[in-house]
Coordinates of C-alpha atoms and ligand atoms in Angstrom, one line a residue:
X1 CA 131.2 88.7 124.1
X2 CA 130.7 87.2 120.3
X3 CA 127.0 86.8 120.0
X4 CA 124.9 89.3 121.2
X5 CA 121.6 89.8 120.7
X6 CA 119.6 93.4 121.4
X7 CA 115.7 93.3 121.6
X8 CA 112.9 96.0 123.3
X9 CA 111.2 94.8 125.8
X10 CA 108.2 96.7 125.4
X11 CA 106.1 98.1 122.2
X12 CA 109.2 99.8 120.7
X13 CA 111.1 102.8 121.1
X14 CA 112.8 102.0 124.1
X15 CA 116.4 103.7 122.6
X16 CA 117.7 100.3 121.2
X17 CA 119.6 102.6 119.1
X18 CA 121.2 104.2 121.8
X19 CA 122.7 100.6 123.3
X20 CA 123.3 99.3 120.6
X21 CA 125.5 102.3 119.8
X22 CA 127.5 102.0 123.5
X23 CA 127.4 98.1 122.4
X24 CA 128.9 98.6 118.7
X25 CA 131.7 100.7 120.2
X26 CA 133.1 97.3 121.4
X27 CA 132.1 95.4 118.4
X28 CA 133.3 93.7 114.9
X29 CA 130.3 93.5 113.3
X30 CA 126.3 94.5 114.3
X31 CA 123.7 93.1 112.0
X32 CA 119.7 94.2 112.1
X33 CA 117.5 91.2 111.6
X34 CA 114.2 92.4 111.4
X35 CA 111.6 95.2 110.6
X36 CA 112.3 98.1 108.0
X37 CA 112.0 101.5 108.2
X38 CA 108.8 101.4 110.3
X39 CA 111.5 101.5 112.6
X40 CA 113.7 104.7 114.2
X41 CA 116.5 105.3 116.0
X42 CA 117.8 108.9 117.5
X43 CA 121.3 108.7 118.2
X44 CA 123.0 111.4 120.1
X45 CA 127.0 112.5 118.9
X46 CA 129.0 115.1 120.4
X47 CA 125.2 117.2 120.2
X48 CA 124.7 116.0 116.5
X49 CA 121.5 113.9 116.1
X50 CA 121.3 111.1 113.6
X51 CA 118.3 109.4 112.6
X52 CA 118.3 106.0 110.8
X53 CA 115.5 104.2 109.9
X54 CA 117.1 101.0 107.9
X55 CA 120.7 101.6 108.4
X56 CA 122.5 99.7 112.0
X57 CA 123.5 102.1 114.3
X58 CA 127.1 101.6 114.7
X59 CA 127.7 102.8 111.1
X60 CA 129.0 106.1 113.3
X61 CA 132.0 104.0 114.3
X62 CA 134.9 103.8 111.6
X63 CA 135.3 100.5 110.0
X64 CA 132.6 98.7 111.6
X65 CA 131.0 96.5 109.3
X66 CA 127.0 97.4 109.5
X67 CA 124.8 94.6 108.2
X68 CA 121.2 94.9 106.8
X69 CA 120.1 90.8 107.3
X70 CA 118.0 88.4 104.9
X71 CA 114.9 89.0 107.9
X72 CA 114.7 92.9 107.5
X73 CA 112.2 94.2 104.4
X74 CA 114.3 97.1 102.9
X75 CA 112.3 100.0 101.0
X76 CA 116.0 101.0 98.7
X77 CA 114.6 104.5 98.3
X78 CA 115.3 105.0 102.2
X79 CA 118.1 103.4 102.4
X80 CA 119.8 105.2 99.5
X81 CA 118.5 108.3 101.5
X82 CA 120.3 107.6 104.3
X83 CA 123.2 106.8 102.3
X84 CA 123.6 110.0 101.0
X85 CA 123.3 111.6 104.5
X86 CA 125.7 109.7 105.6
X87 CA 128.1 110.7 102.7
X88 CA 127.3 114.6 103.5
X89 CA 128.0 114.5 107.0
X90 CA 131.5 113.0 106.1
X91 CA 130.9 109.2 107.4
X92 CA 132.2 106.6 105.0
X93 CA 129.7 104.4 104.3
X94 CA 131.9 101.7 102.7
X95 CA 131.1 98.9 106.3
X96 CA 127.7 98.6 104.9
X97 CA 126.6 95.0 104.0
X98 CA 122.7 94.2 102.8
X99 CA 121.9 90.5 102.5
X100 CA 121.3 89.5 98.5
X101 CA 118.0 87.8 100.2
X102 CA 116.4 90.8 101.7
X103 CA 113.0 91.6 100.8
X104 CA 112.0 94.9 99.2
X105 CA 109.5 97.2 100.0
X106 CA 108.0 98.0 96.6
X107 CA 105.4 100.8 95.9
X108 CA 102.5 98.9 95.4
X109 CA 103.3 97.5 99.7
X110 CA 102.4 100.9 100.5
X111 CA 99.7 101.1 99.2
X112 CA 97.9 98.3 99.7
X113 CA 99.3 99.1 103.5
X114 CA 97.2 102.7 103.7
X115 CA 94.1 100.5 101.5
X116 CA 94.2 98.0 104.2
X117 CA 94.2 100.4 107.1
X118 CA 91.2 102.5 105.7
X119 CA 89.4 99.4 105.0
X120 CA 89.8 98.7 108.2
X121 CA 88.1 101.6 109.6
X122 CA 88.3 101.8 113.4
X123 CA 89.4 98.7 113.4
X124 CA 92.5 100.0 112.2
X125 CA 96.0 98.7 113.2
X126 CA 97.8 102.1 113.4
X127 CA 100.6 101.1 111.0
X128 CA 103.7 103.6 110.2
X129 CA 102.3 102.9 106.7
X130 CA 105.4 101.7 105.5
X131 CA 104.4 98.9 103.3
X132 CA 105.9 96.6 106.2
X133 CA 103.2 94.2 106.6
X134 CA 102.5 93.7 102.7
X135 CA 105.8 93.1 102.1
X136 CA 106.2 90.6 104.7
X137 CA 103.1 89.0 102.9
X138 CA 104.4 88.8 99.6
X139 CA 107.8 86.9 101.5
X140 CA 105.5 84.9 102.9
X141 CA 103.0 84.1 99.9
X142 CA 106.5 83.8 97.4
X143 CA 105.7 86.7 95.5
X144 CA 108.4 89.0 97.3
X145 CA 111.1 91.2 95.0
X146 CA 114.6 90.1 96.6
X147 CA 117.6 92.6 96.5
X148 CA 119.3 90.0 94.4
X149 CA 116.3 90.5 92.0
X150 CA 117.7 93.9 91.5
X151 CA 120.9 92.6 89.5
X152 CA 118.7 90.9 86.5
X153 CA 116.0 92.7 84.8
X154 CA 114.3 90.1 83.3
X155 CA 113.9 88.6 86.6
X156 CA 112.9 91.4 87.9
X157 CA 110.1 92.4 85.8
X158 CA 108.5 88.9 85.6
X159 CA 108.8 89.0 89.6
X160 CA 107.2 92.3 89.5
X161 CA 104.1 91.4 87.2
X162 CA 103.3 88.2 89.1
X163 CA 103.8 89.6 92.5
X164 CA 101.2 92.5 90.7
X165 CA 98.9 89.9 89.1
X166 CA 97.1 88.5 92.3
X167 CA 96.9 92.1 94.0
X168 CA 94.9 94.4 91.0
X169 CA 91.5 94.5 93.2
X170 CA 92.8 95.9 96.1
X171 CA 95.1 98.8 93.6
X172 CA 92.4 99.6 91.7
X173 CA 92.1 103.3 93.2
X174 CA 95.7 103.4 92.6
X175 CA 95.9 102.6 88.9
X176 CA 96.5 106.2 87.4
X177 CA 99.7 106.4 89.6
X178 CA 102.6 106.3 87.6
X179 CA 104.6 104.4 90.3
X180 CA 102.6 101.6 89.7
X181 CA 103.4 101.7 85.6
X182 CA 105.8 98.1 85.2
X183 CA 107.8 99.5 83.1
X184 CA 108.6 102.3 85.2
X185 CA 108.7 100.6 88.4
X186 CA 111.3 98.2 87.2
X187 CA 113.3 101.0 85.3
X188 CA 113.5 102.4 89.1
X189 CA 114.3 99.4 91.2
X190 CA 117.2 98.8 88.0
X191 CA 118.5 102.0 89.3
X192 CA 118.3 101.5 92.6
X193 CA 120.0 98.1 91.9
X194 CA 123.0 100.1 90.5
X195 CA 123.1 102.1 93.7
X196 CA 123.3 98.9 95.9
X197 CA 125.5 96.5 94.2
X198 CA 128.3 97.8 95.8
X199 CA 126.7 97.1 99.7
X200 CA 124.8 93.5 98.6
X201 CA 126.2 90.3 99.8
X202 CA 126.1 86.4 101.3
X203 CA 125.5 88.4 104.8
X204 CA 125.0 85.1 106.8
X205 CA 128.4 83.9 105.8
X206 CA 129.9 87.1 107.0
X207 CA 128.3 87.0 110.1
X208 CA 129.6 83.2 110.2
X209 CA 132.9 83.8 109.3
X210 CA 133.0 86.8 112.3
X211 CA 131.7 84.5 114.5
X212 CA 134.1 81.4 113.6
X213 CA 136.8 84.3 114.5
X214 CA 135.8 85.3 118.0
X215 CA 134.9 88.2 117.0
X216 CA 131.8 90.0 118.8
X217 CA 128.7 90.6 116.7
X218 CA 125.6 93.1 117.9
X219 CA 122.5 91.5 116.7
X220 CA 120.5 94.8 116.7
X221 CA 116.3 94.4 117.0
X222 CA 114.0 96.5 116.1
X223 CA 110.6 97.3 117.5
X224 CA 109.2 95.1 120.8
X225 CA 108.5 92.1 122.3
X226 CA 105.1 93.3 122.5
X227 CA 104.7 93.8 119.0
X228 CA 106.1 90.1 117.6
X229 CA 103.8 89.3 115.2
X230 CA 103.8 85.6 117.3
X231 CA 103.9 86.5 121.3
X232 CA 102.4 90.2 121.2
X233 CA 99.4 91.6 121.1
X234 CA 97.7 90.4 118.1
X235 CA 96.6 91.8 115.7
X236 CA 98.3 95.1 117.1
X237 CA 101.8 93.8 115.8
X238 CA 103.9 94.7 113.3
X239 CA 104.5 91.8 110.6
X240 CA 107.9 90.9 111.7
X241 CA 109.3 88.6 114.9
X242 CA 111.3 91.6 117.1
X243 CA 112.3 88.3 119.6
X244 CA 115.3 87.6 120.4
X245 CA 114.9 84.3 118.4
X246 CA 114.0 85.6 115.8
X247 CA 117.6 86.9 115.4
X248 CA 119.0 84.1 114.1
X249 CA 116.7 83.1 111.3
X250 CA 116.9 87.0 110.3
X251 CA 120.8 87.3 110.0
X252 CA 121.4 83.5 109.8
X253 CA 123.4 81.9 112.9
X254 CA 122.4 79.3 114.8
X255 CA 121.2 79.5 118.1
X256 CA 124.6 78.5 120.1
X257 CA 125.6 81.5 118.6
X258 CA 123.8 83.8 120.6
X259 CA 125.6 84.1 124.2
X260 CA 123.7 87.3 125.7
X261 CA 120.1 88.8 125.7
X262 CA 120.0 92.4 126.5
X263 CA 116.3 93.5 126.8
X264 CA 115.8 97.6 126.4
X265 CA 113.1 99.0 128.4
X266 CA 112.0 102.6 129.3
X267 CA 111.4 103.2 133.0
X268 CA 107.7 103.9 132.1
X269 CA 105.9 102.2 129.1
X270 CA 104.9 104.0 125.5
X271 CA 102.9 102.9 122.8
X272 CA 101.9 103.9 119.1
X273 CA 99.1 102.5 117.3
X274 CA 96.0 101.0 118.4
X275 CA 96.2 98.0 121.0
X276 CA 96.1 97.4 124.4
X277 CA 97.8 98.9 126.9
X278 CA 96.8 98.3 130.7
X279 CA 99.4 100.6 132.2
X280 CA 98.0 103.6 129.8
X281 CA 98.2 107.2 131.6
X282 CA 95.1 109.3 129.6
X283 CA 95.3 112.3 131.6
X284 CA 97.7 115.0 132.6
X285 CA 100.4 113.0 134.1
X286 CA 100.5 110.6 130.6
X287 CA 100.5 114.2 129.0
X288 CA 103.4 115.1 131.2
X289 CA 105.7 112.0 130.5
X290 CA 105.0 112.4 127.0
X291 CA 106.3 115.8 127.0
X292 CA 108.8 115.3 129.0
X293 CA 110.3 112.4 127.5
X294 CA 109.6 113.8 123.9
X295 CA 107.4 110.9 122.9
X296 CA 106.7 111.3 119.3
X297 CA 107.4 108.8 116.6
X298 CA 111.0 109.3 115.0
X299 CA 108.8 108.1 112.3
X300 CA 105.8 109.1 111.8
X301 CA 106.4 111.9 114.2
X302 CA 102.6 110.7 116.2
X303 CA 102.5 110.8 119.6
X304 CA 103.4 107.9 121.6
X305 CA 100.6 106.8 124.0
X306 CA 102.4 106.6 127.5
X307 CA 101.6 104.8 131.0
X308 CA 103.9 103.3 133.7
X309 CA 105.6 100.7 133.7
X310 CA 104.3 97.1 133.3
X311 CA 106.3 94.7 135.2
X312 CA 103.9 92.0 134.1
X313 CA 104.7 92.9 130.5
X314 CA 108.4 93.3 131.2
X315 CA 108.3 90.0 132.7
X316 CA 106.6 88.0 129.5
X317 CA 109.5 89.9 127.6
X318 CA 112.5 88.2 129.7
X319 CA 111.2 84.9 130.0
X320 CA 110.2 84.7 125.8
X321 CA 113.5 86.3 125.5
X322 CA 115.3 84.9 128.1
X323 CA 117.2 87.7 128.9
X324 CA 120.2 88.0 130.4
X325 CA 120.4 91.7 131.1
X326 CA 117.8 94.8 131.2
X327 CA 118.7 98.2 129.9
X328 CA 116.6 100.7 131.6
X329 CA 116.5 103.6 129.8
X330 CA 115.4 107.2 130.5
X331 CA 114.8 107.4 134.4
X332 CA 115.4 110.5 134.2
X333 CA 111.8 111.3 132.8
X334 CA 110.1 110.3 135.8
X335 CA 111.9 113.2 138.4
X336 CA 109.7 115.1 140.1
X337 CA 106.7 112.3 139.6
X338 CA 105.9 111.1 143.2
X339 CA 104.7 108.8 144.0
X340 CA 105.9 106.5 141.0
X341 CA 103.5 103.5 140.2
X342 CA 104.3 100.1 138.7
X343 CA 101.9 97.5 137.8
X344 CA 102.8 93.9 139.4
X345 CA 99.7 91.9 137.7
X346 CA 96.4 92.7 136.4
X347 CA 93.0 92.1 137.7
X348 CA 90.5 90.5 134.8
X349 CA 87.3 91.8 134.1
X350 CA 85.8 88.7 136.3
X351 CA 87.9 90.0 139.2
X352 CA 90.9 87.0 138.7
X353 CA 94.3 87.9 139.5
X354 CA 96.9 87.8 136.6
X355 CA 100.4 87.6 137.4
X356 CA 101.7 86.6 133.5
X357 CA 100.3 88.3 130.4
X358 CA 97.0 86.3 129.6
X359 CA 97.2 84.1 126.3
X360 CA 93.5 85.1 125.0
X361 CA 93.7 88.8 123.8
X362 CA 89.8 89.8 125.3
X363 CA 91.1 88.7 128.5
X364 CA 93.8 91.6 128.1
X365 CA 91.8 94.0 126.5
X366 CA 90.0 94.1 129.7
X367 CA 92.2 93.8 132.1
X368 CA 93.2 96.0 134.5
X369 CA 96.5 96.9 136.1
X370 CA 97.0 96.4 140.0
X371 CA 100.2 98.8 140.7
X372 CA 102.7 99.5 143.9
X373 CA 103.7 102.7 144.7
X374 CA 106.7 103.5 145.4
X375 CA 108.2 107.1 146.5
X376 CA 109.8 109.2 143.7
X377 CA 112.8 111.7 143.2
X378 CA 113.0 115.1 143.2
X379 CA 116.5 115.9 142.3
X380 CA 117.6 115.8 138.2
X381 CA 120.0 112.7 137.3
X382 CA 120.9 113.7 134.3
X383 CA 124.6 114.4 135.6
X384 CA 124.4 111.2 137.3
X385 CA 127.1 109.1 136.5
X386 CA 127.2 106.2 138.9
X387 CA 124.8 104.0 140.5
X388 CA 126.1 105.4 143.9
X389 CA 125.0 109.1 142.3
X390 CA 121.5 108.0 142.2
X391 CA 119.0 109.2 144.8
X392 CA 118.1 106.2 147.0
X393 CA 114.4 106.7 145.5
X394 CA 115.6 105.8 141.6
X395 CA 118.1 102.9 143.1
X396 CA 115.1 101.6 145.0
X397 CA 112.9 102.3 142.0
X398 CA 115.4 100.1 140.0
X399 CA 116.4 97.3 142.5
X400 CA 112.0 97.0 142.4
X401 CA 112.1 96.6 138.3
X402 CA 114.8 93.8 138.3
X403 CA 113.5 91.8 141.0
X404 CA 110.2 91.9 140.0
X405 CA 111.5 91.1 136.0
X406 CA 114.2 88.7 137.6
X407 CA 117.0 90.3 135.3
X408 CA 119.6 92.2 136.2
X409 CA 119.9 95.8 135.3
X410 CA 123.0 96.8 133.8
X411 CA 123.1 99.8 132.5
X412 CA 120.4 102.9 133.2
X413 CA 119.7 106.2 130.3
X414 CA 119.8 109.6 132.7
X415 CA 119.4 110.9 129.8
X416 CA 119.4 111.5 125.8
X417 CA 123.4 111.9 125.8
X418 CA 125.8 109.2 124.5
X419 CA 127.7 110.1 127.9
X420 CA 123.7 110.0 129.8
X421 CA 124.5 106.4 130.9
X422 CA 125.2 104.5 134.5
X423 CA 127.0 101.6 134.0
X424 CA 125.2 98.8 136.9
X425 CA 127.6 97.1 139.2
X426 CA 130.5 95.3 137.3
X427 CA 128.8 95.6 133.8
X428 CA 131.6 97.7 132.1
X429 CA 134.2 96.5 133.5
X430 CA 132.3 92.4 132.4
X431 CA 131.8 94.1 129.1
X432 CA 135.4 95.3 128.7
X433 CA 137.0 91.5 129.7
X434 CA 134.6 90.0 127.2
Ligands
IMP501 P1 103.8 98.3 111.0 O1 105.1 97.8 111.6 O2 104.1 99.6 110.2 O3 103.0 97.3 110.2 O4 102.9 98.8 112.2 C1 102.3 97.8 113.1 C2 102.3 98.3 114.5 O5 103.6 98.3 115.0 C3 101.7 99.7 114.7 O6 101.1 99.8 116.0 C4 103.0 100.6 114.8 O7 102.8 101.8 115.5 C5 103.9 99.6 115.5 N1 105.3 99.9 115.2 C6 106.0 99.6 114.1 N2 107.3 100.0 114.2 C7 107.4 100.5 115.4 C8 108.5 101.1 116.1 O8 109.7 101.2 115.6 N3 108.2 101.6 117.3 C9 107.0 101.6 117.9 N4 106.0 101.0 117.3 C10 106.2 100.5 116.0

């Protein structure tokens, strides 16, 4: 299993983190490719939680080599945060790789991302706030701060003025703060610079030279398919390309080096942020599965919007993925629901029937979600273990998802637990040959 490539099928927040941590286990080296630390993942160990926000998951696993890509925006004050955590809870952070030609999140990116929100005024995207989308900008526009940057103060500070020059309208109510003085700004990102050295280098050509080994590399996404700033719901994305294609541009391998897709997906839908959402439950039950399934942001700590699950979005997500396996995770949420609902297409507001996500984004603000029912479960799974442990209502539930998203499921979350998991038919025993 060399190349393999993890991606949400959905708005985010599927548990990513949590594959991608079964994946690693297995793994040489797993490499993010996208995002920053809008992003979050909970990960579950012998009842500790960890929470990263920048660094790959599989840093839990000894000697794994945990890469930041060139494609992720990195805010250094977070990732030296997490560094440090690491360090006290007694994991050795030496795996750690950041490409030399990641972007950084500077000070001014978050602020000009809250100025651009307000302006926006109800309009408003609902970023985390992060400074994502400026920075992506400034990539964009040439005026981005690399890590490499960090390693040369001159370089710095004239990278840091001119990336400042264009922006001074949109700062103005930010001039008295002193994190936006040049002097000091670059006196901090020198520091920071110290801090990293150590972690930076050619990351592309490590992931290469794993590759040219046999070895397997995890290609770790962050965010959703529905939030690609290309193929989701514009201008309710995040600033970065979560698709699976995007991971090689983001670490740097070519596409023949990608041999699996493995799309993440709840067994219901969430959302955060403003957007549309046709599955989206505003009453009691949405209230219930949000509860339940302790939907709030491991970022921003908001609550996730929730709805069922959208097969028609789920569908768009394997075909622009092209997956080649679905993770579903927490099924155990929806015990006790009954009956469970699904959306199979959407109805338009001029009564046509949708069966693929429409193109033109007023077309899918108004549309509205046609669903089956199917019966739901009483009994708890979380103890499940096997598919054959299942009641027949989740299997059917299941065996419904993937012929209707033409993957196959291979593994199911029962729960938050690393040990929560139901391996699918022969997908272990695949992943252990491989
Ligand atoms: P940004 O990525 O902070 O610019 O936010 C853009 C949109 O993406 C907002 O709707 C966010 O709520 C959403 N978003 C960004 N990161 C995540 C994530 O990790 N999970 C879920 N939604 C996210």
């Amino acid at each position: 299993m060399p190349g393999i490539v993890i991606v949400g099928a959905q708005w985010g927040d599927e548990g990513k983190g949590k594959l991608t941590d079964l994946l690693a286990e297995r793994a040489d080296v797993v490499v993010r490719f996208q995002g920053g630390n809008n992003a979050g993942h909970t990960i579950v160990r012998d009842g500790e939680e960890f929470k990263f926000h920048l660094i790959p998951s599989g840093i839990l696993y000894p000697g794994k080599t945990c890469v930041v890509g060139n494609g992720v925006v990195i805010d250094p004050a977070i990732f030296i945060g997490e560094l440090d955590g690491l360090r006290r809870r007694g994991i050795d952070p030496s795996g750690l790789r950041i490409s030399a030609n990641a972007h950084l999140i500077m000070p001014y990116h978050v602020m000009l991302d809250t100025a651009g929100e307000a302006k926006l005024g109800k309009l408003e995207i609902g970023t985390t706030k992060r400074g994502i989308g400026p920075c992506y900008a400034d990539k964009a526009a040439r005026l981005g701060i690399r890590v490499q940057d960090l390693l040369d103060a001159k370089i710095l500070r004239k990278k840091i003025m001119a990336a400042l020059e264009p922006k001074q309208q949109m700062l103005r109510p930010f001039l008295r703060d002193p994190k936006l003085d040049l002097h000091a700004m670059t006196e901090e990102y020198l520091r920071y610079g110290h801090r990293l050295e150590p972690f930076i280098a050619d990351t592309a050509r490590l992931c290469w030279d794993a590759l040219d080994a046999g070895r397997t590399v995890i290609f770790e996404g962050a965010q959703g398919t529905l939030l690609d700033l290309d193929h989701g719901t514009y201008p309710f994305v995040t600033s970065s390309n979560p698709i699976a294609g995007a991971a090689c541009v983001g670490a740097g391998v070519g596409p023949a080096d990608i041999d699996e897709v493995w799309g993440v997906a709840k067994a219901y839908t969430t959302r955060v942020g403003a957007g549309p959402f046709p599955t989206e439950l505003d009453d009691q039950l949405g209230a219930h599965i949000r509860e339940r399934g302790g939907e709030r942001g491991t970022t921003t700590g908001r609550d996730r919007r929730t709805g069922w699950l959208d097969l028609v979005a789920l569908r768009y997500a394997a075909r622009l993925n092209r997956l080649s396996a679905l993770a579903i995770t927490k099924l155990d949420v929806l015990s006790g629901i009954d009956p469970l609902r699904v959306a199979v297409r959407y109805r338009s507001s001029e009564g046509a029937r949708l069966d693929e996500l429409p193109y033109h984004q007023s077309v899918l603000h108004a549309a509205e979600a046609e669903y089956e029912e199917l019966p739901g479960f009483e009994d708890e799974i979380g103890a499940c273990r096997s598919e054959a442990e299942l009641p027949t209502e989740a299997r059917d539930y299941l065996d419904f998802v993937s012929e209707h998203a033409g993957v196959a499921i291979r593994l199911v979350g029962v729960g938050p637990g690393r040990e929560q998991v139901i391996w699918m038919g022969e997908a272990e025993r695949h992943l252990r040959a491989a």
